[in-house]
PDB file of C-alpha atoms in Angstrom:
ATOM      1  CA  MET A   1      13.591   9.775  -9.801  1.00  0.00           C
ATOM      2  CA  GLU A   2      12.157   8.682  -6.486  1.00  0.00           C
ATOM      3  CA  ARG A   3      11.069   5.298  -5.176  1.00  0.00           C
ATOM      4  CA  THR A   4       8.128   4.429  -3.009  1.00  0.00           C
ATOM      5  CA  PHE A   5       6.344   1.424  -1.601  1.00  0.00           C
ATOM      6  CA  ALA A   6       2.764   0.542  -2.493  1.00  0.00           C
ATOM      7  CA  MET A   7       0.467  -2.191  -1.294  1.00  0.00           C
ATOM      8  CA  ILE A   8      -2.779  -3.582  -2.655  1.00  0.00           C
ATOM      9  CA  LYS A   9      -4.621  -4.770   0.432  1.00  0.00           C
ATOM     10  CA  PRO A  10      -6.594  -7.996   1.012  1.00  0.00           C
ATOM     11  CA  ASP A  11      -9.976  -6.347   0.403  1.00  0.00           C
ATOM     12  CA  ALA A  12      -8.899  -5.479  -3.147  1.00  0.00           C
ATOM     13  CA  THR A  13      -7.378  -8.880  -3.952  1.00  0.00           C
ATOM     14  CA  GLU A  14     -10.464 -10.584  -2.510  1.00  0.00           C
ATOM     15  CA  ARG A  15     -12.698  -8.595  -4.898  1.00  0.00           C
ATOM     16  CA  GLY A  16     -10.442  -9.253  -7.902  1.00  0.00           C
ATOM     17  CA  ILE A  17      -9.515  -5.619  -8.534  1.00  0.00           C
ATOM     18  CA  ALA A  18      -5.725  -5.813  -8.058  1.00  0.00           C
ATOM     19  CA  GLY A  19      -5.253  -5.780 -11.835  1.00  0.00           C
ATOM     20  CA  LYS A  20      -7.277  -2.583 -12.164  1.00  0.00           C
ATOM     21  CA  ILE A  21      -5.134  -0.928  -9.498  1.00  0.00           C
ATOM     22  CA  ILE A  22      -1.906  -2.121 -11.160  1.00  0.00           C
ATOM     23  CA  SER A  23      -3.150  -0.720 -14.475  1.00  0.00           C
ATOM     24  CA  ARG A  24      -3.819   2.606 -12.779  1.00  0.00           C
ATOM     25  CA  ILE A  25      -0.302   2.577 -11.310  1.00  0.00           C
ATOM     26  CA  GLU A  26       1.155   2.165 -14.797  1.00  0.00           C
ATOM     27  CA  GLU A  27      -1.195   4.775 -16.294  1.00  0.00           C
ATOM     28  CA  GLU A  28       0.081   7.257 -13.694  1.00  0.00           C
ATOM     29  CA  GLY A  29       3.616   6.878 -15.027  1.00  0.00           C
ATOM     30  CA  PHE A  30       5.062   4.657 -12.316  1.00  0.00           C
ATOM     31  CA  ARG A  31       7.660   2.081 -13.238  1.00  0.00           C
ATOM     32  CA  ILE A  32       7.137  -1.156 -11.320  1.00  0.00           C
ATOM     33  CA  LEU A  33      10.567  -2.213 -10.067  1.00  0.00           C
ATOM     34  CA  GLY A  34       9.345  -5.115  -7.938  1.00  0.00           C
ATOM     35  CA  MET A  35       6.068  -6.861  -7.260  1.00  0.00           C
ATOM     36  CA  ARG A  36       5.144  -9.806  -5.042  1.00  0.00           C
ATOM     37  CA  LEU A  37       1.919 -11.530  -4.051  1.00  0.00           C
ATOM     38  CA  ILE A  38       2.209 -12.430  -0.382  1.00  0.00           C
ATOM     39  CA  ASN A  39       0.107 -14.027   2.308  1.00  0.00           C
ATOM     40  CA  MET A  40       1.107 -11.826   5.220  1.00  0.00           C
ATOM     41  CA  THR A  41       1.336 -13.563   8.575  1.00  0.00           C
ATOM     42  CA  LYS A  42       0.024 -11.895  11.706  1.00  0.00           C
ATOM     43  CA  ALA A  43       3.637 -11.518  12.901  1.00  0.00           C
ATOM     44  CA  GLN A  44       4.658  -9.841   9.635  1.00  0.00           C
ATOM     45  CA  ALA A  45       1.694  -7.463   9.883  1.00  0.00           C
ATOM     46  CA  GLU A  46       2.606  -6.638  13.489  1.00  0.00           C
ATOM     47  CA  GLY A  47       6.198  -5.892  12.464  1.00  0.00           C
ATOM     48  CA  PHE A  48       5.176  -3.787   9.495  1.00  0.00           C
ATOM     49  CA  TYR A  49       2.669  -1.740  11.482  1.00  0.00           C
ATOM     50  CA  ALA A  50       4.729  -1.641  14.705  1.00  0.00           C
ATOM     51  CA  VAL A  51       4.561   2.158  14.723  1.00  0.00           C
ATOM     52  CA  HIS A  52       0.817   1.784  15.485  1.00  0.00           C
ATOM     53  CA  ARG A  53       1.253  -0.861  18.218  1.00  0.00           C
ATOM     54  CA  GLU A  54      -0.224   1.336  20.966  1.00  0.00           C
ATOM     55  CA  ARG A  55      -3.178   2.518  18.873  1.00  0.00           C
ATOM     56  CA  PRO A  56      -6.609   0.994  19.569  1.00  0.00           C
ATOM     57  CA  PHE A  57      -6.997  -0.234  15.965  1.00  0.00           C
ATOM     58  CA  PHE A  58      -3.704  -2.193  15.911  1.00  0.00           C
ATOM     59  CA  GLY A  59      -5.241  -5.638  16.518  1.00  0.00           C
ATOM     60  CA  ASP A  60      -7.993  -5.181  13.944  1.00  0.00           C
ATOM     61  CA  LEU A  61      -5.509  -3.765  11.414  1.00  0.00           C
ATOM     62  CA  THR A  62      -3.035  -6.611  11.734  1.00  0.00           C
ATOM     63  CA  SER A  63      -5.823  -9.221  11.647  1.00  0.00           C
ATOM     64  CA  PHE A  64      -7.244  -7.664   8.496  1.00  0.00           C
ATOM     65  CA  MET A  65      -3.874  -7.377   6.781  1.00  0.00           C
ATOM     66  CA  SER A  66      -3.142 -11.055   7.461  1.00  0.00           C
ATOM     67  CA  SER A  67      -6.598 -12.166   6.282  1.00  0.00           C
ATOM     68  CA  GLY A  68      -5.763 -12.755   2.616  1.00  0.00           C
ATOM     69  CA  PRO A  69      -3.369 -12.189  -0.263  1.00  0.00           C
ATOM     70  CA  THR A  70      -1.686  -8.802  -0.606  1.00  0.00           C
ATOM     71  CA  VAL A  71       0.328  -7.349  -3.489  1.00  0.00           C
ATOM     72  CA  VAL A  72       3.432  -5.391  -2.494  1.00  0.00           C
ATOM     73  CA  LEU A  73       5.133  -3.146  -5.035  1.00  0.00           C
ATOM     74  CA  ALA A  74       8.306  -1.105  -5.419  1.00  0.00           C
ATOM     75  CA  LEU A  75       7.514   1.907  -7.608  1.00  0.00           C
ATOM     76  CA  GLU A  76       9.577   4.633  -9.221  1.00  0.00           C
ATOM     77  CA  ARG A  77       8.828   7.969 -10.920  1.00  0.00           C
ATOM     78  CA  GLU A  78       9.341  11.682 -10.363  1.00  0.00           C
ATOM     79  CA  GLU A  79       7.912  12.661  -6.946  1.00  0.00           C
ATOM     80  CA  ALA A  80       6.766   9.062  -6.458  1.00  0.00           C
ATOM     81  CA  ILE A  81       5.776   9.373  -2.796  1.00  0.00           C
ATOM     82  CA  ARG A  82       3.626  12.464  -3.214  1.00  0.00           C
ATOM     83  CA  HIS A  83       2.118  11.290  -6.479  1.00  0.00           C
ATOM     84  CA  TRP A  84       1.180   7.822  -5.182  1.00  0.00           C
ATOM     85  CA  ARG A  85      -0.458   9.395  -2.123  1.00  0.00           C
ATOM     86  CA  ASP A  86      -2.461  11.708  -4.397  1.00  0.00           C
ATOM     87  CA  VAL A  87      -3.491   8.798  -6.637  1.00  0.00           C
ATOM     88  CA  MET A  88      -4.573   6.745  -3.597  1.00  0.00           C
ATOM     89  CA  GLY A  89      -6.592   9.556  -2.020  1.00  0.00           C
ATOM     90  CA  ALA A  90      -7.462  10.123   1.638  1.00  0.00           C
ATOM     91  CA  THR A  91      -7.378   7.146   4.017  1.00  0.00           C
ATOM     92  CA  ASN A  92     -11.138   7.393   4.490  1.00  0.00           C
ATOM     93  CA  PRO A  93     -12.781   6.705   1.097  1.00  0.00           C
ATOM     94  CA  GLU A  94     -15.657   9.030   2.043  1.00  0.00           C
ATOM     95  CA  GLU A  95     -13.147  11.908   2.219  1.00  0.00           C
ATOM     96  CA  ALA A  96     -11.058  10.850  -0.791  1.00  0.00           C
ATOM     97  CA  ALA A  97     -11.000  12.990  -3.928  1.00  0.00           C
ATOM     98  CA  ALA A  98     -13.088  11.960  -6.906  1.00  0.00           C
ATOM     99  CA  GLY A  99     -11.086   9.755  -9.241  1.00  0.00           C
ATOM    100  CA  SER A 100      -8.736   8.495  -6.521  1.00  0.00           C
ATOM    101  CA  ILE A 101      -8.260   4.766  -5.986  1.00  0.00           C
ATOM    102  CA  ARG A 102      -9.694   4.839  -2.492  1.00  0.00           C
ATOM    103  CA  LYS A 103     -12.754   6.802  -3.649  1.00  0.00           C
ATOM    104  CA  GLU A 104     -13.335   4.363  -6.486  1.00  0.00           C
ATOM    105  CA  PHE A 105     -12.501   1.081  -4.754  1.00  0.00           C
ATOM    106  CA  GLY A 106     -12.361   1.670  -0.993  1.00  0.00           C
ATOM    107  CA  GLU A 107     -15.185   0.331   1.151  1.00  0.00           C
ATOM    108  CA  SER A 108     -14.244   1.853   4.521  1.00  0.00           C
ATOM    109  CA  ILE A 109     -11.377   3.481   6.388  1.00  0.00           C
ATOM    110  CA  GLU A 110      -9.963  -0.022   7.063  1.00  0.00           C
ATOM    111  CA  ARG A 111     -10.897  -1.667   3.754  1.00  0.00           C
ATOM    112  CA  ASN A 112      -9.512   1.116   1.575  1.00  0.00           C
ATOM    113  CA  SER A 113      -7.730  -1.097  -0.990  1.00  0.00           C
ATOM    114  CA  THR A 114      -4.246   0.478  -0.904  1.00  0.00           C
ATOM    115  CA  HIS A 115      -1.352   1.624   1.241  1.00  0.00           C
ATOM    116  CA  GLY A 116       1.593   3.840   0.398  1.00  0.00           C
ATOM    117  CA  SER A 117       4.658   5.278   2.059  1.00  0.00           C
ATOM    118  CA  ASP A 118       4.288   8.795   3.424  1.00  0.00           C
ATOM    119  CA  ALA A 119       7.943   9.918   3.463  1.00  0.00           C
ATOM    120  CA  PRO A 120      11.375   8.889   2.147  1.00  0.00           C
ATOM    121  CA  ASP A 121      12.414   7.197   5.412  1.00  0.00           C
ATOM    122  CA  THR A 122       9.122   5.288   5.557  1.00  0.00           C
ATOM    123  CA  ALA A 123       9.553   4.202   1.931  1.00  0.00           C
ATOM    124  CA  ALA A 124      13.065   2.932   2.660  1.00  0.00           C
ATOM    125  CA  PHE A 125      11.827   0.916   5.650  1.00  0.00           C
ATOM    126  CA  GLU A 126       8.791  -0.499   3.829  1.00  0.00           C
ATOM    127  CA  LEU A 127      10.706  -1.429   0.681  1.00  0.00           C
ATOM    128  CA  GLY A 128      13.344  -3.157   2.806  1.00  0.00           C
ATOM    129  CA  TYR A 129      10.697  -4.936   4.864  1.00  0.00           C
ATOM    130  CA  TRP A 130       8.917  -6.530   1.888  1.00  0.00           C
ATOM    131  CA  PHE A 131      11.864  -6.884  -0.499  1.00  0.00           C
ATOM    132  CA  PRO A 132      14.629  -8.037   1.883  1.00  0.00           C
ATOM    133  CA  GLY A 133      17.851  -9.007   0.207  1.00  0.00           C
ATOM    134  CA  VAL A 134      16.420  -8.093  -3.197  1.00  0.00           C
ATOM    135  CA  GLU A 135      18.311  -5.620  -5.291  1.00  0.00           C
ATOM    136  CA  ILE A 136      15.664  -3.462  -6.875  1.00  0.00           C
ATOM    137  CA  PRO A 137      16.943  -2.227 -10.236  1.00  0.00           C
TER     138      PRO A 137
END
């Protein structure tokens, strides 16, 4: 079994579709080990996305991510990282596969409804960042 981090972004919570995304997560065989609704501060967003600090979209990204409620999740299943990335689809909803979350719910490359870890080390960092001091079963 593998663990990964998933996030339902502010554009999805604002449109009231977080429940649909959570249902899809469960339908895909993920076990939800942890889930929190957070109001990310700008500083938290900057820390989480620090790897992108020098990129031109950093300011817009961190402003967007701190613009409203976000659901953060700790997920587990076989090949969790790869499977969650497949379920999400490409970052740009226009390029995402039919049936993927981003194709179905994403509005743009920025407002694409979800985020997920891309590798085991990223998952470890992201899970620790949003679930600090929490022992995930």
